[in-house]
mmCIF file of N, CA and C in Angstrom:
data_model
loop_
_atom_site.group_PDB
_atom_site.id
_atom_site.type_symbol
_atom_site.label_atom_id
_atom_site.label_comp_id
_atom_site.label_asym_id
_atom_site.label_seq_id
_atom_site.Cartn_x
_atom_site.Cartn_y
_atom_site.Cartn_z
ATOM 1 N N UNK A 1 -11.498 -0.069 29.938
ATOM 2 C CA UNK A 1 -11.748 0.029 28.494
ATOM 3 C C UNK A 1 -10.526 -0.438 27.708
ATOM 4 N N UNK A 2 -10.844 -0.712 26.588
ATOM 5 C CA UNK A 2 -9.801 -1.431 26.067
ATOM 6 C C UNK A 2 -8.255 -0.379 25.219
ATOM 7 N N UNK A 3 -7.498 -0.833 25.269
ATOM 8 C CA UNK A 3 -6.694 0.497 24.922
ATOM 9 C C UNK A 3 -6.814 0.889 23.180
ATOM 10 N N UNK A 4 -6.616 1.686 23.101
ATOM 11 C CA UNK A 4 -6.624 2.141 21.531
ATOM 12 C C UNK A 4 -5.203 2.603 21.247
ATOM 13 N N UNK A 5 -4.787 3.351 19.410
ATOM 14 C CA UNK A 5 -3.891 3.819 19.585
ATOM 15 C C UNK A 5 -3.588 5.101 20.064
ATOM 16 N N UNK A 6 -4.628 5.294 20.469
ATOM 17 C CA UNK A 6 -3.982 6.983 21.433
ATOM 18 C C UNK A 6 -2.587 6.816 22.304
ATOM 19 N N UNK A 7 -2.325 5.845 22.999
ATOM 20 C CA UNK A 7 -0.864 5.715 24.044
ATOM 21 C C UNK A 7 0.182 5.752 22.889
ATOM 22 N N UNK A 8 0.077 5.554 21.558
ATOM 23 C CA UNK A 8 1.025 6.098 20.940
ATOM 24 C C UNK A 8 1.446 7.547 20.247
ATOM 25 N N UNK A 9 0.108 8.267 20.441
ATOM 26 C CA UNK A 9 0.164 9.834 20.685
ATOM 27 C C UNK A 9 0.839 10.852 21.710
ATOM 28 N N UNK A 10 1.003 9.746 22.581
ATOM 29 C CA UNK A 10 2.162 10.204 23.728
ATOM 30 C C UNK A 10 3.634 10.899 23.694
ATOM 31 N N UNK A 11 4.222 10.071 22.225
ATOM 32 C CA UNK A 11 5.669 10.172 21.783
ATOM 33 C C UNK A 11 5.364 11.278 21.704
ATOM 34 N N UNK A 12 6.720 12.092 21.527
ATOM 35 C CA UNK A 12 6.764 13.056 20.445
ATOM 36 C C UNK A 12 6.795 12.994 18.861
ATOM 37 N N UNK A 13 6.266 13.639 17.871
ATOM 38 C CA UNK A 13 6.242 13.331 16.796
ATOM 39 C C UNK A 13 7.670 13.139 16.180
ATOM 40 N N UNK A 14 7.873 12.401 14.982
ATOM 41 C CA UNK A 14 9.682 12.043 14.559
ATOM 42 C C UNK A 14 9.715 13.007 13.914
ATOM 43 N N UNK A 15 10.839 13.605 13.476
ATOM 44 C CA UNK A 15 11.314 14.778 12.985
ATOM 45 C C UNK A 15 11.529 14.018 11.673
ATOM 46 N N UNK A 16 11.103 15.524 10.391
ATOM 47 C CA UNK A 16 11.023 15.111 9.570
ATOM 48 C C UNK A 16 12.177 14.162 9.051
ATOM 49 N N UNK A 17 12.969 14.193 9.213
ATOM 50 C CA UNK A 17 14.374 13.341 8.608
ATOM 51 C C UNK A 17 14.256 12.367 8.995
ATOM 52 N N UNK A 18 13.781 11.670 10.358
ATOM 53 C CA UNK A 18 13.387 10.191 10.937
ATOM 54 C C UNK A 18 12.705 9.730 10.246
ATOM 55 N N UNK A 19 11.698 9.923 9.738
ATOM 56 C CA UNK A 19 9.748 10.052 9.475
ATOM 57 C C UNK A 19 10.441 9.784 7.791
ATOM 58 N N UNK A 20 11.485 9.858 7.325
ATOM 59 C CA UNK A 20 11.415 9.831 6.084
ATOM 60 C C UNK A 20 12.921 8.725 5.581
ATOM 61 N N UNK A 21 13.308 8.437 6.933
ATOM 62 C CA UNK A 21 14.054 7.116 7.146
ATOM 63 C C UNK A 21 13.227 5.977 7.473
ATOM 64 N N UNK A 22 12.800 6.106 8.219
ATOM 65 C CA UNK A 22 11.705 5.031 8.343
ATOM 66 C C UNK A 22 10.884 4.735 7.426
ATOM 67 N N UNK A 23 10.135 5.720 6.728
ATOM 68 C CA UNK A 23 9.306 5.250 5.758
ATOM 69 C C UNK A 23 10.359 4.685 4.507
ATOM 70 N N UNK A 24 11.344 5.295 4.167
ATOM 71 C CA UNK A 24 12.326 4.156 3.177
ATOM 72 C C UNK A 24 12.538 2.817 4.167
ATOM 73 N N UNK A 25 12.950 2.670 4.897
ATOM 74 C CA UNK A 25 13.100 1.622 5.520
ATOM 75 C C UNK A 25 11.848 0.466 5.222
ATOM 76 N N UNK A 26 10.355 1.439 5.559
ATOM 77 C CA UNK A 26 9.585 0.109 5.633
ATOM 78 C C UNK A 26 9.173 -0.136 4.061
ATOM 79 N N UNK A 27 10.212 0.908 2.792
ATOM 80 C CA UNK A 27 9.101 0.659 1.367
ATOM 81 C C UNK A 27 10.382 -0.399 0.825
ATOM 82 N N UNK A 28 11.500 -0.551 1.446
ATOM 83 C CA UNK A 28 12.571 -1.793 1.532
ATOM 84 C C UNK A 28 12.677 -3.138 2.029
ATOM 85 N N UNK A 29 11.781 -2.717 3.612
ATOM 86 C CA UNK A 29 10.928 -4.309 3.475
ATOM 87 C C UNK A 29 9.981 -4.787 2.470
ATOM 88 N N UNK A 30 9.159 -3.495 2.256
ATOM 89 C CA UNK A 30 7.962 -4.259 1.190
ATOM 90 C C UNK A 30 8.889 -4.632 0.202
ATOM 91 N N UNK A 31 9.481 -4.233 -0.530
ATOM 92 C CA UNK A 31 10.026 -4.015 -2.121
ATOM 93 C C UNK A 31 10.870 -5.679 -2.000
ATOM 94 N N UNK A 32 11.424 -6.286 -0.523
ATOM 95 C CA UNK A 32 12.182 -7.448 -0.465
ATOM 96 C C UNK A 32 11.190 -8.167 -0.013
ATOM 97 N N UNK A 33 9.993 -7.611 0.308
ATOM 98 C CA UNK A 33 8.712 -9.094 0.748
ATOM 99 C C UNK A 33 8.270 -9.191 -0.595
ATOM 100 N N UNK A 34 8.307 -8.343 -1.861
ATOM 101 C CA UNK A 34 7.511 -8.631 -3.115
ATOM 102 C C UNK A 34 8.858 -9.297 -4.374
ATOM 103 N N UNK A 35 9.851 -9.363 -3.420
ATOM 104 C CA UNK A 35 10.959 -9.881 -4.772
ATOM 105 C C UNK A 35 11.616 -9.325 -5.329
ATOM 106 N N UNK A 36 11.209 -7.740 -5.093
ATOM 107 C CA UNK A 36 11.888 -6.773 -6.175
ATOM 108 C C UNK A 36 12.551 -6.409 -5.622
ATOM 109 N N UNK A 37 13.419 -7.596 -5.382
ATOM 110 C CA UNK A 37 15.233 -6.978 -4.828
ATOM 111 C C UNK A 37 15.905 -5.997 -5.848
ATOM 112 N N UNK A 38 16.190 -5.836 -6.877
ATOM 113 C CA UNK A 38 17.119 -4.571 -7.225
ATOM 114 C C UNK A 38 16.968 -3.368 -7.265
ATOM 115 N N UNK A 39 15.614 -3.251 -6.929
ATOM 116 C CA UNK A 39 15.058 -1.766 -6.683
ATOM 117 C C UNK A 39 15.103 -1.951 -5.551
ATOM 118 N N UNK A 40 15.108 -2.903 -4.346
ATOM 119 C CA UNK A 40 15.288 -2.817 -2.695
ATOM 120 C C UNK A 40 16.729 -2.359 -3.085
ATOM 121 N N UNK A 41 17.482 -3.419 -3.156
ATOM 122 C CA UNK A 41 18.739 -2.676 -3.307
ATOM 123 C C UNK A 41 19.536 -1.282 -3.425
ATOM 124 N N UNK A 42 18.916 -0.982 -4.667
ATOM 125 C CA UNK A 42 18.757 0.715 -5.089
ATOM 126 C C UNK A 42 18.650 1.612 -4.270
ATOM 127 N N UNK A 43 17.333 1.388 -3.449
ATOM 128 C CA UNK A 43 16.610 2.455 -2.155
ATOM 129 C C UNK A 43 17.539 1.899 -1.197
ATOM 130 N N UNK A 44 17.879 0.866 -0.831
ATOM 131 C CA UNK A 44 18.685 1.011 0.463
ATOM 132 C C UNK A 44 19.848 1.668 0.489
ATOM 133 N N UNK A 45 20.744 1.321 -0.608
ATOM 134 C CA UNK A 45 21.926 1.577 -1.010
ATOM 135 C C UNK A 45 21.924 3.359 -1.074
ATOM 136 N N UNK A 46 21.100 3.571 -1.575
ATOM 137 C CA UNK A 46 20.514 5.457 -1.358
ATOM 138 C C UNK A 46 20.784 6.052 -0.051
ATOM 139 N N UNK A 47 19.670 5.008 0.932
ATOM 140 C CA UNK A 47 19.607 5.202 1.953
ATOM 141 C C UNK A 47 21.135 5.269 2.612
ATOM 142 N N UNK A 48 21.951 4.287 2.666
ATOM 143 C CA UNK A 48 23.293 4.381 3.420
ATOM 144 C C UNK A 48 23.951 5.564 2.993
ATOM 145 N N UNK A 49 24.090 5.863 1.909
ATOM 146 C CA UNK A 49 24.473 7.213 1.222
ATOM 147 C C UNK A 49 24.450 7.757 2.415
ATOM 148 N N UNK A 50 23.111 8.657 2.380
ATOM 149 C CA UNK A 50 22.726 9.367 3.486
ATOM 150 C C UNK A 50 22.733 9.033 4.686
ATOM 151 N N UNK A 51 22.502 8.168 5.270
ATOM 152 C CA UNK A 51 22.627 7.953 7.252
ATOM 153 C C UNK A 51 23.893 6.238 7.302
ATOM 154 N N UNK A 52 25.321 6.905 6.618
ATOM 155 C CA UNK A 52 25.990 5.914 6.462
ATOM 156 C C UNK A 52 25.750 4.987 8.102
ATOM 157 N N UNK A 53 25.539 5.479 8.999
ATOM 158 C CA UNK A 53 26.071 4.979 10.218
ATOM 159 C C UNK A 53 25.037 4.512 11.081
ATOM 160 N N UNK A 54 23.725 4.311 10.509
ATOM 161 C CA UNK A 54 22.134 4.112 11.156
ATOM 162 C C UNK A 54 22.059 2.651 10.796
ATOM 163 N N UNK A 55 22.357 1.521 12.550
ATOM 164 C CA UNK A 55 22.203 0.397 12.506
ATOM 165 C C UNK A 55 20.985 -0.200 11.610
ATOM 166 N N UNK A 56 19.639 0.516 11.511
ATOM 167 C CA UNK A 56 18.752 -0.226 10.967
ATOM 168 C C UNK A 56 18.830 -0.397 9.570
ATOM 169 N N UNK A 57 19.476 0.758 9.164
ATOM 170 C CA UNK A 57 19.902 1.011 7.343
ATOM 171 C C UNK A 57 20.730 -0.194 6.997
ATOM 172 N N UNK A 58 22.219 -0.099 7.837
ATOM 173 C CA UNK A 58 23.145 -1.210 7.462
ATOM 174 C C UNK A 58 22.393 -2.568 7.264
ATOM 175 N N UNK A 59 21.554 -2.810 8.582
ATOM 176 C CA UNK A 59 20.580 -4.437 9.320
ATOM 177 C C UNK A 59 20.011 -4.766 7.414
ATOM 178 N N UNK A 60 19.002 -3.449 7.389
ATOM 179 C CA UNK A 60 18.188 -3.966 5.759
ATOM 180 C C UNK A 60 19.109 -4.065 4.589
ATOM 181 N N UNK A 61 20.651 -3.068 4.365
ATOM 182 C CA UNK A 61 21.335 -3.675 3.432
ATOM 183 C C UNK A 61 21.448 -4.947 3.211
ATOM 184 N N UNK A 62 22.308 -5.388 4.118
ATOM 185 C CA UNK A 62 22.653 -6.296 3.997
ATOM 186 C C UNK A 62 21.782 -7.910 4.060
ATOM 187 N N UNK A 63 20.226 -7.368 4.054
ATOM 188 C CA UNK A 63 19.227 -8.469 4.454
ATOM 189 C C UNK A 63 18.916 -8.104 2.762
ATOM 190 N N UNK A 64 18.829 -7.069 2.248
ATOM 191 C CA UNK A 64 18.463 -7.213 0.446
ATOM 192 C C UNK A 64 19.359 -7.601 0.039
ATOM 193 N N UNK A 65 20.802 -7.572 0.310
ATOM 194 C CA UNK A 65 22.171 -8.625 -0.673
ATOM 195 C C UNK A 65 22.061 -9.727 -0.233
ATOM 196 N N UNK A 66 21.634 -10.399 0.438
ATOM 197 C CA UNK A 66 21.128 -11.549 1.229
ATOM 198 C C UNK A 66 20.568 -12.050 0.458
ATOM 199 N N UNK A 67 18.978 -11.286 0.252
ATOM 200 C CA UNK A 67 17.819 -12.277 -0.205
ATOM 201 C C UNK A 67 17.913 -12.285 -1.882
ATOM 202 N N UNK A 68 18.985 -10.971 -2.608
ATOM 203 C CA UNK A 68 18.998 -11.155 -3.689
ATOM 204 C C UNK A 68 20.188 -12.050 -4.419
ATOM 205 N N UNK A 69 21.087 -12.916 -2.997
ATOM 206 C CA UNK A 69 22.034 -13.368 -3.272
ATOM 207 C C UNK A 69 21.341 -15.065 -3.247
ATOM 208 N N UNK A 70 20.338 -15.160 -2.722
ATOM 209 C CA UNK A 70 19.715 -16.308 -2.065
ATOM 210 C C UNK A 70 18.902 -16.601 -3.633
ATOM 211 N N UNK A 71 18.138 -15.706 -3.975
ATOM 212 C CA UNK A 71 17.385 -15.547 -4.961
ATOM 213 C C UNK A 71 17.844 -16.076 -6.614
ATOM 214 N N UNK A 72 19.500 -15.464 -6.302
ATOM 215 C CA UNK A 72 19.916 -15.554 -7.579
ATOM 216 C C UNK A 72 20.898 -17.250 -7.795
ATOM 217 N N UNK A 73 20.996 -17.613 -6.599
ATOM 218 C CA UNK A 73 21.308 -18.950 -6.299
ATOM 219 C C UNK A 73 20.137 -19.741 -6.722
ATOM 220 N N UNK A 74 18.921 -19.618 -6.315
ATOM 221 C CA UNK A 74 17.906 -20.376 -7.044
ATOM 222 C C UNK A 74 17.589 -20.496 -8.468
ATOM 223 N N UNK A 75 18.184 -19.614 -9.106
ATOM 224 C CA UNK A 75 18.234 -19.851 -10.374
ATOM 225 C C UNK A 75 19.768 -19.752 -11.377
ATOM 226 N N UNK A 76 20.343 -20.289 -10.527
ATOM 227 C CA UNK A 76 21.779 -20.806 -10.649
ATOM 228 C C UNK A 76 22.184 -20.331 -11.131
ATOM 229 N N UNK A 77 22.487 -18.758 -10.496
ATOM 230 C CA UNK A 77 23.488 -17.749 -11.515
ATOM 231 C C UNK A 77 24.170 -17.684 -9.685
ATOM 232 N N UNK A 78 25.129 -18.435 -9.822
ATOM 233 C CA UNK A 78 25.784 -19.031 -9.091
ATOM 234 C C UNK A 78 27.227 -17.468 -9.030
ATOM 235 N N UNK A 79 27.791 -16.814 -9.972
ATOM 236 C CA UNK A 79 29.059 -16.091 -9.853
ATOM 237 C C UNK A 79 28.037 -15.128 -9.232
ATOM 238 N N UNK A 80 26.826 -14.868 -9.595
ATOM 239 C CA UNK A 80 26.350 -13.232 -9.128
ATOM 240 C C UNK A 80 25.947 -13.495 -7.824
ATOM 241 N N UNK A 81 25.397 -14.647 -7.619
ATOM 242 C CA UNK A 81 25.263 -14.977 -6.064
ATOM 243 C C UNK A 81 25.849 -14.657 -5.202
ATOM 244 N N UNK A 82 27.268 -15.060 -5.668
ATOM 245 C CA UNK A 82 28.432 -14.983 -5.009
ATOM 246 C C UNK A 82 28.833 -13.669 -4.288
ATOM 247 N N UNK A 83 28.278 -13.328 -5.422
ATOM 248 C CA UNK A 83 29.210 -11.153 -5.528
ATOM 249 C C UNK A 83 27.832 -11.055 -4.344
ATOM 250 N N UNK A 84 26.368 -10.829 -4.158
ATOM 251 C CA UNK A 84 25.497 -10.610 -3.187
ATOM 252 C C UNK A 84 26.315 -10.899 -1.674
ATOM 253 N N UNK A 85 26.045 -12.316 -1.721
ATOM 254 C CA UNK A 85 26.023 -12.898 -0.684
ATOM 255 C C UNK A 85 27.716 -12.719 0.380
ATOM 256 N N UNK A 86 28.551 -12.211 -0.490
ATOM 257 C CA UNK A 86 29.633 -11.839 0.091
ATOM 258 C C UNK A 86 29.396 -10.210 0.392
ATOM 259 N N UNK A 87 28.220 -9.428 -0.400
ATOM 260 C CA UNK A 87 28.083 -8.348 0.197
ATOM 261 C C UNK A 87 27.581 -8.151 1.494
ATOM 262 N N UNK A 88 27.053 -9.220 1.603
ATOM 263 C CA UNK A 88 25.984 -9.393 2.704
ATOM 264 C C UNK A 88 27.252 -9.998 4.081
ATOM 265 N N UNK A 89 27.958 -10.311 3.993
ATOM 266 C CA UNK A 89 29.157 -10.657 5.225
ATOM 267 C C UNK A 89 29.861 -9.236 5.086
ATOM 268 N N UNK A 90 30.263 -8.536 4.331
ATOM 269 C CA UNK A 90 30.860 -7.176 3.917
ATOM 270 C C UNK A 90 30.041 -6.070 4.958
ATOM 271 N N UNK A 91 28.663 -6.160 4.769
ATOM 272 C CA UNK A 91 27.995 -4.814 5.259
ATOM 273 C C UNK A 91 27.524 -5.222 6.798
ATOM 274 N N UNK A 92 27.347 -6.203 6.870
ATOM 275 C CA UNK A 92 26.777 -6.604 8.697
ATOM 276 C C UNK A 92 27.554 -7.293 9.180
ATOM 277 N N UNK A 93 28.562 -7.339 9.218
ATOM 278 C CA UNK A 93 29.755 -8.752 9.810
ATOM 279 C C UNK A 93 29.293 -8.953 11.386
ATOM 280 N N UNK A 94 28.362 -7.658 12.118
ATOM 281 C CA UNK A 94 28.383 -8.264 13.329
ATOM 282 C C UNK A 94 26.698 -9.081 13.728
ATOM 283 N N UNK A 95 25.923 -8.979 12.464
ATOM 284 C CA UNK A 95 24.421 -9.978 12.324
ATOM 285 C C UNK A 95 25.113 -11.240 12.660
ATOM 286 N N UNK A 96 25.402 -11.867 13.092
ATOM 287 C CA UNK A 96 26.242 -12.980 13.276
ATOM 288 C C UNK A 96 25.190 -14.242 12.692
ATOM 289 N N UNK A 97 23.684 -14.210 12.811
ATOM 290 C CA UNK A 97 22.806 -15.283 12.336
ATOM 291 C C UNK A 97 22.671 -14.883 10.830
ATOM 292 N N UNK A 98 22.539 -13.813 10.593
ATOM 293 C CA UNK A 98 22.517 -13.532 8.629
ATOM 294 C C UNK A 98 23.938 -13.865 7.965
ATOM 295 N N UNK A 99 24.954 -13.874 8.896
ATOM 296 C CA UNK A 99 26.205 -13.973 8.349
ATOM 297 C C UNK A 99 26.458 -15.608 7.988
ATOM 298 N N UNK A 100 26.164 -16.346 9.272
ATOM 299 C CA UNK A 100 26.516 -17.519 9.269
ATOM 300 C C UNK A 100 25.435 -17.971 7.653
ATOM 301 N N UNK A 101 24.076 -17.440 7.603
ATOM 302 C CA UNK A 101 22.983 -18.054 6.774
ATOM 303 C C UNK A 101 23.801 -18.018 5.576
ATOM 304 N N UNK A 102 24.435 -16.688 5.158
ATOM 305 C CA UNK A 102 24.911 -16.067 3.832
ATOM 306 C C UNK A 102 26.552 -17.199 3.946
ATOM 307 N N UNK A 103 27.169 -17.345 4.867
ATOM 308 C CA UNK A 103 28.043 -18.179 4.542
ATOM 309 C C UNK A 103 28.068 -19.377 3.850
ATOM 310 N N UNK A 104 27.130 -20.216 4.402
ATOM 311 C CA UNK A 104 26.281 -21.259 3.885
ATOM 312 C C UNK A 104 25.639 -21.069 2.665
ATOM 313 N N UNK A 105 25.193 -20.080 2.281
ATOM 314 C CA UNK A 105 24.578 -19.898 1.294
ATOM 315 C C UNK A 105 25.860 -19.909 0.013
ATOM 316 N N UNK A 106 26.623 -19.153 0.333
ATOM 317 C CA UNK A 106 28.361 -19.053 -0.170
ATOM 318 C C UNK A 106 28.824 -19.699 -0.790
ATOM 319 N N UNK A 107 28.815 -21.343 0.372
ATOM 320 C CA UNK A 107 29.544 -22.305 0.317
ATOM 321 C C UNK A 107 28.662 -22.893 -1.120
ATOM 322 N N UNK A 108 27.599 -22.770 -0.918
ATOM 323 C CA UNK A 108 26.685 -23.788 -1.953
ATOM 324 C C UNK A 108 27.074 -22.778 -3.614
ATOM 325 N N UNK A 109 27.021 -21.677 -3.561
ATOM 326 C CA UNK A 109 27.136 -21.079 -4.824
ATOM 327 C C UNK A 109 28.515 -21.458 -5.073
ATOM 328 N N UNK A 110 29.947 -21.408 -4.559
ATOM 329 C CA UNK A 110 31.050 -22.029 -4.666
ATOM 330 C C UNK A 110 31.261 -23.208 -5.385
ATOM 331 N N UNK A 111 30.368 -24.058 -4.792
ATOM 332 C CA UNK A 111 30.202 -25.304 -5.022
ATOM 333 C C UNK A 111 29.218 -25.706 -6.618
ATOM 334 N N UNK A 112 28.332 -24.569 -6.474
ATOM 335 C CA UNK A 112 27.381 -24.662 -7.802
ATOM 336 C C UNK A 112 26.315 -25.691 -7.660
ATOM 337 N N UNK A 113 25.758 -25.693 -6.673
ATOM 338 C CA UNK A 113 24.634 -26.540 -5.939
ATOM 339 C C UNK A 113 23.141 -25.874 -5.733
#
């Protein structure tokens, strides 16, 4: 028979404090899949507050100073870019593929391109 999600009833349930990291976590992807980086920002930045030291928290910081550094390059506000996209080498220095992207991205706001 084909499997269902019951094999994920197996876990143990996440304790409330997980269960309520995660769900910020995934309303920070949505909030950076719909554009509304400064309220992603906001909630993540919350988030580190609280679990300064939780790889997945740091991973999404620095992927919303990213996309709002990327974002703000497209409409050539080139100094604020700047200030993002250097946050984004600041908070994940060891993403080594978001770092290199945001470097590049850097170079072009520098440049005013």
């Amino acid at each position: 028979p084909p499997q269902t999600k019951t094999a994920k009833s197996s876990q143990p349930p996440l304790d409330p404090e997980t269960k309520l990291k995660f769900d910020m976590i995934h309303r920070v992807q949505e909030l950076i899949r719909t554009k509304k980086f400064v309220v992603a920002i906001a909630v993540v930045e919350g988030l580190r507050e609280r679990y300064p030291q939780a790889p997945e928290v740091v991973h999404w910081q620095a992927i919303a100073y990213y996309r709002m550094g990327s974002e703000l390059l497209i409409q050539k506000k080139y100094r604020e870019a700047e200030i993002y996209l250097r946050k984004t080498l600041e908070t994940d220095p060891k993403n080594r593929e978001l770092c290199f992207e945001a470097q590049h991205e850097l170079e072009r706001a520098q440049q005013g391109v």
